[in-house]
CSV table of C-alpha atoms and ligand atoms in Angstrom, one decimal:
chain,number,residue,atom,x,y,z
A,1,MET,CA,3.6,47.0,10.4
A,2,VAL,CA,1.3,47.7,13.2
A,3,GLY,CA,2.4,50.1,16.0
A,4,LEU,CA,1.7,51.2,19.5
A,5,ASP,CA,-0.7,53.8,18.3
A,6,ASP,CA,-2.9,51.4,16.7
A,7,ILE,CA,-3.0,49.0,19.6
A,8,LEU,CA,-3.9,51.9,22.0
A,9,ALA,CA,-6.7,52.8,19.7
A,10,ALA,CA,-7.9,49.4,19.6
A,11,ARG,CA,-7.9,49.1,23.3
A,12,ASP,CA,-10.1,52.2,23.5
A,13,ARG,CA,-12.3,50.9,20.8
A,14,ILE,CA,-12.8,47.5,22.2
A,15,ALA,CA,-13.0,48.3,25.8
A,16,GLY,CA,-16.4,47.0,27.3
A,17,GLN,CA,-16.7,44.3,24.5
A,18,VAL,CA,-13.7,42.4,25.5
A,19,LEU,CA,-12.5,41.2,29.1
A,20,GLU,CA,-9.4,42.4,30.9
A,21,THR,CA,-8.2,38.8,31.7
A,22,PRO,CA,-6.3,38.3,35.1
A,23,VAL,CA,-2.9,36.9,35.7
A,24,ALA,CA,-2.0,34.3,38.2
A,25,PRO,CA,1.3,33.2,39.6
A,26,SER,CA,2.3,29.5,39.1
A,27,ALA,CA,4.7,28.5,42.0
A,28,ALA,CA,5.3,25.1,40.7
A,29,LEU,CA,6.5,26.4,37.4
A,30,GLY,CA,8.6,29.3,39.0
A,31,ALA,CA,10.3,26.7,41.1
A,32,LEU,CA,11.5,25.1,37.8
A,33,VAL,CA,12.5,28.3,36.1
A,34,GLY,CA,14.2,29.8,39.0
A,35,ALA,CA,12.3,33.2,38.5
A,36,PRO,CA,8.6,34.1,39.0
A,37,VAL,CA,6.1,32.7,36.4
A,38,TRP,CA,2.8,34.4,35.5
A,39,LEU,CA,0.1,32.8,33.6
A,40,LYS,CA,-2.1,35.4,31.5
A,41,LEU,CA,-5.5,33.6,31.8
A,42,GLU,CA,-6.8,34.4,28.4
A,43,HIS,CA,-8.8,31.2,28.1
A,44,ARG,CA,-11.1,32.9,30.3
A,45,GLN,CA,-11.9,35.5,27.5
A,46,THR,CA,-15.4,35.7,26.3
A,47,THR,CA,-15.7,33.0,23.5
A,48,GLY,CA,-12.9,31.1,25.1
A,49,ALA,CA,-9.7,32.6,23.3
A,50,PHE,CA,-7.9,35.9,22.6
A,51,LYS,CA,-9.3,35.9,19.2
A,52,LEU,CA,-12.2,38.1,20.3
A,53,ARG,CA,-9.9,41.2,20.7
A,54,GLY,CA,-8.8,41.2,17.1
A,55,ALA,CA,-12.3,40.2,15.7
A,56,THR,CA,-14.1,42.9,17.8
A,57,ASN,CA,-11.3,45.5,16.7
A,58,ALA,CA,-11.8,44.5,13.0
A,59,VAL,CA,-15.6,44.6,13.2
A,60,MET,CA,-15.8,48.0,14.9
A,61,ARG,CA,-13.3,49.5,12.4
A,62,MET,CA,-15.2,48.5,9.3
A,63,GLY,CA,-17.6,50.8,7.5
A,64,ARG,CA,-21.1,49.9,6.3
A,65,VAL,CA,-21.0,46.4,4.9
A,66,ALA,CA,-23.5,43.8,4.1
A,67,GLY,CA,-22.0,41.6,6.9
A,68,VAL,CA,-18.7,39.9,7.9
A,69,THR,CA,-17.5,36.6,6.8
A,70,THR,CA,-14.4,34.1,7.4
A,71,ALA,CA,-13.6,30.5,6.5
A,72,SER,CA,-12.4,29.7,10.1
A,73,THR,CA,-14.5,27.4,12.2
A,74,GLY,CA,-12.0,27.5,15.1
A,75,ASN,CA,-11.6,30.1,17.6
A,76,HIS,CA,-11.5,33.0,15.2
A,77,GLY,CA,-14.9,32.0,13.6
A,78,ARG,CA,-16.5,32.0,17.1
A,79,ALA,CA,-15.0,35.3,17.9
A,80,LEU,CA,-16.2,36.9,14.7
A,81,ALA,CA,-19.7,35.5,15.2
A,82,HIS,CA,-19.8,36.9,18.7
A,83,ALA,CA,-18.2,40.3,17.5
A,84,ALA,CA,-20.8,40.6,14.6
A,85,ARG,CA,-23.8,39.9,16.9
A,86,GLN,CA,-22.4,42.5,19.3
A,87,ALA,CA,-22.3,45.0,16.6
A,88,GLY,CA,-25.7,44.2,15.2
A,89,ALA,CA,-23.9,42.9,11.8
A,90,ARG,CA,-24.6,39.7,9.9
A,91,ALA,CA,-22.0,37.0,10.1
A,92,VAL,CA,-21.6,34.1,7.7
A,93,ILE,CA,-19.0,31.6,8.7
A,94,CYS,CA,-18.0,29.2,5.7
A,95,MET,CA,-17.0,25.8,6.4
A,96,SER,CA,-16.5,22.5,4.6
A,97,SER,CA,-18.8,19.5,5.1
A,98,LEU,CA,-15.9,17.9,7.0
A,99,VAL,CA,-16.4,20.2,10.2
A,100,PRO,CA,-17.8,18.3,13.0
A,101,GLY,CA,-21.3,19.2,14.0
A,102,ASN,CA,-20.5,20.3,17.5
A,103,LYS,CA,-18.4,23.1,15.9
A,104,LEU,CA,-21.2,24.0,13.6
A,105,GLU,CA,-23.7,24.3,16.2
A,106,ALA,CA,-21.2,26.6,18.5
A,107,ILE,CA,-21.1,29.0,15.6
A,108,ARG,CA,-25.0,29.0,15.2
A,109,ASP,CA,-25.4,29.4,18.9
A,110,LEU,CA,-23.4,32.5,18.7
A,111,GLY,CA,-26.1,33.9,16.2
A,112,ALA,CA,-24.0,33.4,12.9
A,113,GLU,CA,-25.0,31.6,9.9
A,114,ALA,CA,-22.9,28.6,9.3
A,115,ARG,CA,-22.6,28.1,5.6
A,116,VAL,CA,-21.4,24.5,4.7
A,117,ILE,CA,-20.0,24.4,1.3
A,118,GLY,CA,-18.0,21.6,-0.5
A,119,ASP,CA,-15.8,19.2,1.3
A,120,SER,CA,-12.4,21.1,1.6
A,121,GLN,CA,-11.2,24.3,3.5
A,122,ASP,CA,-10.2,25.5,0.0
A,123,GLU,CA,-13.9,25.7,-1.1
A,124,ALA,CA,-15.0,27.1,2.2
A,125,PHE,CA,-12.5,30.0,1.6
A,126,HIS,CA,-13.7,30.4,-2.1
A,127,GLU,CA,-17.1,31.1,-0.7
A,128,ALA,CA,-15.9,33.5,1.6
A,129,ARG,CA,-14.1,35.4,-1.1
A,130,ARG,CA,-17.2,35.2,-3.2
A,131,LEU,CA,-19.3,36.8,-0.5
A,132,LYS,CA,-16.8,39.6,-0.6
A,133,ARG,CA,-16.7,40.1,-4.1
A,134,ASP,CA,-20.4,39.5,-5.1
A,135,GLU,CA,-22.3,40.4,-1.8
A,136,GLY,CA,-20.2,43.2,-0.3
A,137,PHE,CA,-19.1,41.4,2.7
A,138,ALA,CA,-16.0,42.2,4.8
A,139,LEU,CA,-13.7,39.2,4.8
A,140,ILE,CA,-12.0,39.2,8.1
A,141,PRO,CA,-9.0,36.8,8.3
A,142,PRO,CA,-7.7,35.2,11.3
A,143,PHE,CA,-4.3,36.8,11.8
A,144,ASP,CA,-3.0,38.7,8.6
A,145,HIS,CA,-4.8,41.9,9.0
A,146,PRO,CA,-3.8,45.3,10.6
A,147,ASP,CA,-7.2,45.6,12.7
A,148,VAL,CA,-6.9,42.0,13.8
A,149,ILE,CA,-3.0,42.4,14.9
A,150,ALA,CA,-3.8,45.6,16.8
A,151,GLY,CA,-6.7,44.0,18.6
A,152,GLN,CA,-4.6,40.9,19.7
A,153,GLY,CA,-2.0,43.5,20.9
A,154,THR,CA,-4.2,44.7,23.6
A,155,LEU,CA,-3.2,41.7,25.4
A,156,GLY,CA,0.3,43.1,25.4
A,157,LEU,CA,-0.7,46.3,26.9
A,158,GLU,CA,-2.5,44.7,29.9
A,159,LEU,CA,0.6,42.7,30.4
A,160,LEU,CA,2.7,45.7,30.6
A,161,GLU,CA,0.5,46.8,33.5
A,162,GLN,CA,0.1,43.3,35.2
A,163,VAL,CA,3.7,42.3,35.1
A,164,PRO,CA,5.7,45.3,34.7
A,165,ASP,CA,9.1,43.5,35.4
A,166,ALA,CA,8.6,40.9,32.9
A,167,ALA,CA,11.8,39.6,31.3
A,168,THR,CA,10.4,37.0,28.9
A,169,VAL,CA,6.9,36.6,27.4
A,170,ALA,CA,6.1,33.1,25.8
A,171,ILE,CA,3.5,33.2,23.0
A,172,PRO,CA,1.8,30.6,21.3
A,173,LEU,CA,2.6,30.9,17.4
A,174,SER,CA,0.6,30.0,14.4
A,175,GLY,CA,-0.2,32.7,11.9
A,176,GLY,CA,1.4,35.1,14.1
A,177,GLY,CA,-1.4,37.7,14.9
A,178,LEU,CA,-1.1,37.2,18.7
A,179,LEU,CA,2.8,37.3,18.6
A,180,ALA,CA,3.1,40.4,16.3
A,181,GLY,CA,0.5,42.4,18.2
A,182,VAL,CA,1.6,41.5,21.7
A,183,ALA,CA,5.3,41.9,20.7
A,184,ALA,CA,4.6,45.3,19.0
A,185,ALA,CA,3.0,46.6,22.2
A,186,MET,CA,5.4,45.4,24.6
A,187,LYS,CA,8.6,46.3,22.9
A,188,ALA,CA,7.5,49.8,22.2
A,189,ARG,CA,7.4,50.3,26.0
A,190,ARG,CA,10.0,47.8,27.0
A,191,PRO,CA,12.5,47.2,24.1
A,192,ASP,CA,14.7,44.8,26.3
A,193,ILE,CA,11.8,42.3,26.7
A,194,ARG,CA,12.3,38.8,25.2
A,195,ILE,CA,9.6,37.4,23.0
A,196,VAL,CA,9.7,33.6,22.5
A,197,GLY,CA,7.4,32.0,20.1
A,198,ILE,CA,6.3,28.5,20.6
A,199,SER,CA,4.8,26.1,18.0
A,200,MET,CA,4.3,22.3,17.6
A,201,LYS,CA,6.7,20.3,15.7
A,202,ARG,CA,4.0,18.8,13.4
A,203,GLY,CA,3.3,21.1,10.8
A,204,ALA,CA,4.6,24.6,11.9
A,205,ALA,CA,4.1,26.8,8.8
A,206,MET,CA,5.5,30.0,10.4
A,207,ALA,CA,8.7,27.9,11.6
A,208,ALA,CA,9.2,26.5,8.1
A,209,SER,CA,8.8,29.9,6.5
A,210,LEU,CA,11.1,31.6,8.7
A,211,ARG,CA,13.8,28.9,7.9
A,212,ALA,CA,13.0,29.3,4.0
A,213,GLY,CA,13.0,33.1,4.3
A,214,HIS,CA,9.8,33.5,2.7
A,215,PRO,CA,6.2,32.1,3.3
A,216,VAL,CA,6.0,28.5,2.6
A,217,GLU,CA,3.3,25.7,2.7
A,218,VAL,CA,3.7,22.8,5.0
A,219,GLN,CA,1.6,19.6,5.2
A,220,GLU,CA,-0.9,20.0,7.9
A,221,LEU,CA,-0.9,17.3,10.4
A,222,PRO,CA,-2.9,16.2,13.4
A,223,THR,CA,-1.6,17.8,16.6
A,224,LEU,CA,-2.9,18.3,20.1
A,225,ALA,CA,-2.3,22.0,19.5
A,226,ASP,CA,-5.0,22.1,16.9
A,227,SER,CA,-5.5,25.9,17.0
A,228,LEU,CA,-1.8,26.2,16.0
A,229,GLY,CA,-2.3,24.4,12.6
A,230,GLY,CA,-2.8,25.9,9.0
A,231,GLY,CA,-0.8,27.7,6.9
A,232,ILE,CA,0.4,31.5,7.1
A,233,GLY,CA,-0.7,32.4,3.5
A,234,LEU,CA,1.8,32.4,0.5
A,235,ARG,CA,0.9,36.0,0.0
A,236,ASN,CA,1.3,36.9,3.8
A,237,ARG,CA,1.3,40.8,4.1
A,238,LEU,CA,2.1,41.4,7.7
A,239,THR,CA,2.6,38.7,10.2
A,240,PHE,CA,5.5,37.2,8.6
A,241,ASP,CA,7.7,40.4,8.6
A,242,MET,CA,6.4,41.2,12.1
A,243,VAL,CA,7.3,37.9,13.5
A,244,ARG,CA,10.6,37.9,11.9
A,245,ALA,CA,11.3,41.5,13.1
A,246,LEU,CA,10.0,41.1,16.7
A,247,MET,CA,10.5,37.3,18.0
A,248,ASP,CA,13.8,36.6,19.7
A,249,ASP,CA,13.4,32.9,20.0
A,250,LEU,CA,11.3,29.9,18.6
A,251,ILE,CA,10.7,26.8,20.3
A,252,LEU,CA,9.1,23.7,18.6
A,253,LEU,CA,7.4,21.2,21.1
A,254,ASP,CA,6.6,17.5,20.4
A,255,GLU,CA,3.3,16.0,21.3
A,256,ASP,CA,4.3,14.6,24.6
A,257,ALA,CA,5.3,17.9,25.7
A,258,ILE,CA,1.9,19.6,24.8
A,259,ALA,CA,0.2,16.9,26.7
A,260,ALA,CA,2.5,17.4,29.8
A,261,GLY,CA,1.6,21.2,29.7
A,262,ILE,CA,-2.2,20.4,29.4
A,263,ARG,CA,-1.8,18.0,32.4
A,264,HIS,CA,0.2,20.5,34.4
A,265,LEU,CA,-2.2,23.3,34.0
A,266,ALA,CA,-5.1,21.2,34.7
A,267,SER,CA,-3.5,20.4,38.0
A,268,GLU,CA,-3.2,24.0,38.8
A,269,GLY,CA,-6.9,24.4,37.8
A,270,HIS,CA,-6.9,25.8,34.4
A,271,VAL,CA,-8.4,23.6,31.7
A,272,VAL,CA,-6.9,24.9,28.3
A,273,GLU,CA,-6.6,23.5,25.0
A,274,GLY,CA,-3.3,22.2,23.5
A,275,ALA,CA,-2.3,25.5,21.8
A,276,ALA,CA,-2.6,27.3,25.1
A,277,ALA,CA,-0.5,24.7,27.0
A,278,VAL,CA,2.8,25.1,24.7
A,279,GLY,CA,4.4,27.5,27.4
A,280,ALA,CA,3.9,25.2,30.3
A,281,GLY,CA,5.1,22.3,28.1
A,282,ALA,CA,8.3,24.2,27.1
A,283,VAL,CA,9.1,24.9,30.7
A,284,LEU,CA,8.4,21.2,31.8
A,285,SER,CA,10.7,19.9,28.9
A,286,GLY,CA,13.4,22.2,30.0
A,287,GLN,CA,13.2,24.3,26.6
A,288,LEU,CA,12.0,27.5,28.0
A,289,THR,CA,14.2,29.3,30.6
A,290,SER,CA,14.3,32.9,31.7
A,291,ARG,CA,16.6,35.3,33.7
A,292,GLY,CA,13.6,37.1,35.2
A,293,PRO,CA,10.1,37.0,35.5
A,294,LEU,CA,8.4,34.8,32.7
A,295,VAL,CA,4.7,35.2,31.3
A,296,LEU,CA,3.1,32.2,29.6
A,297,ILE,CA,-0.1,33.2,27.5
A,298,LEU,CA,-2.8,30.7,28.0
A,299,SER,CA,-4.4,31.6,24.9
A,300,GLY,CA,-7.5,29.6,24.7
A,301,GLY,CA,-9.6,26.9,26.4
A,302,ASN,CA,-11.7,25.4,23.9
A,303,ILE,CA,-10.9,21.7,24.1
A,304,ASP,CA,-13.4,18.9,23.8
A,305,PRO,CA,-14.2,17.7,27.5
A,306,ALA,CA,-13.9,14.2,26.5
A,307,ALA,CA,-10.5,14.8,24.7
A,308,HIS,CA,-9.3,16.9,27.9
A,309,ALA,CA,-10.2,14.0,30.2
A,310,ALA,CA,-8.4,11.3,28.0
A,311,ILE,CA,-5.0,13.5,28.2
A,312,LEU,CA,-5.3,13.5,31.9
A,313,ARG,CA,-5.8,9.7,31.9
A,314,GLU,CA,-2.9,8.9,29.8
A,315,GLY,CA,-0.7,11.1,32.2
A,316,PRO,CA,2.1,10.0,34.6
B,401,PLP,C1,-5.3,31.2,17.0
B,401,PLP,C2,-4.8,30.7,18.2
B,401,PLP,C3,-3.4,30.7,18.5
B,401,PLP,C4,-2.4,31.3,17.5
B,401,PLP,O1,-2.6,32.7,17.2
B,401,PLP,P1,-2.0,33.2,15.9
B,401,PLP,O2,-2.3,34.6,15.8
B,401,PLP,O3,-2.5,32.5,14.6
B,401,PLP,O4,-0.5,33.1,15.9
B,401,PLP,C5,-3.0,30.2,19.8
B,401,PLP,N1,-3.6,29.9,20.5
B,401,PLP,C6,-5.2,29.8,20.4
B,401,PLP,C7,-5.9,29.2,21.5
B,401,PLP,C8,-5.5,30.2,19.0
B,401,PLP,O5,-6.9,30.1,19.1
């Protein structure tokens, strides 16, 4: 497991490469909870999501390699592209032909090579593994890697200073790198803190795996929280065990609650993607309460502006 020392070292390593994002109070959500609610504004992170923390830590930790690669086109792919450019390393982001052109452009704009291969995510992964095997690339996965988890944990160190009396921290949950890192950092200093993971009902692989007692595959379904989709890996090494050990409660949200979270946060001036709105959605739908100060992590802001506008229009 990744521990506090790894996370403290990660903070020193990535300082200056990654923003220390602010927290802001939410009076409206606080009134619903009956306790102070703090929003961690990580959607303002460089590249638009917390993934830059883990990707930067992993890139800075690696020795001499030909370059870095991954098969993620979402926030991790962007983060890795940016981190590699900062380190002067080559990045090849592998993707299938199904990936929309704007995502491909976003990766290229960050200075990485977007390699389009086959027409499934599996084939893209295969190419990333080939680059590792045959060309000496470091394959940096989006969550199940100790340096990635330690990097994400630096967000938890910031929260210990920003909200020292936090009682509950609500964390968007997919592969569990963010939850594992933040919980490891915060529980090391505040063992009494309550860690709540939140996923969408549609295709939550970690939730299904915890129920089964081991990593399982689930069918991936379209969801407003698209950054929370995807599996946890049948051969998961770290995040499954860490989430099982460190998470106190898990909430699953339906699509209406995620949309309500997006709309509410927009009304407070925060444009976030669905994955980042699950905490607000859980408060609004009455599923998330806290006996003391509650922190919601707004994990990312990369949402298509037209999709965001459409969600606001549908609203009550
Ligand atoms: C990746 C991601 C998550 C989930 O993080 P995991 O480490 O996979 O649990 C949550 N929100 C956003 C915006 C993300 O990009």
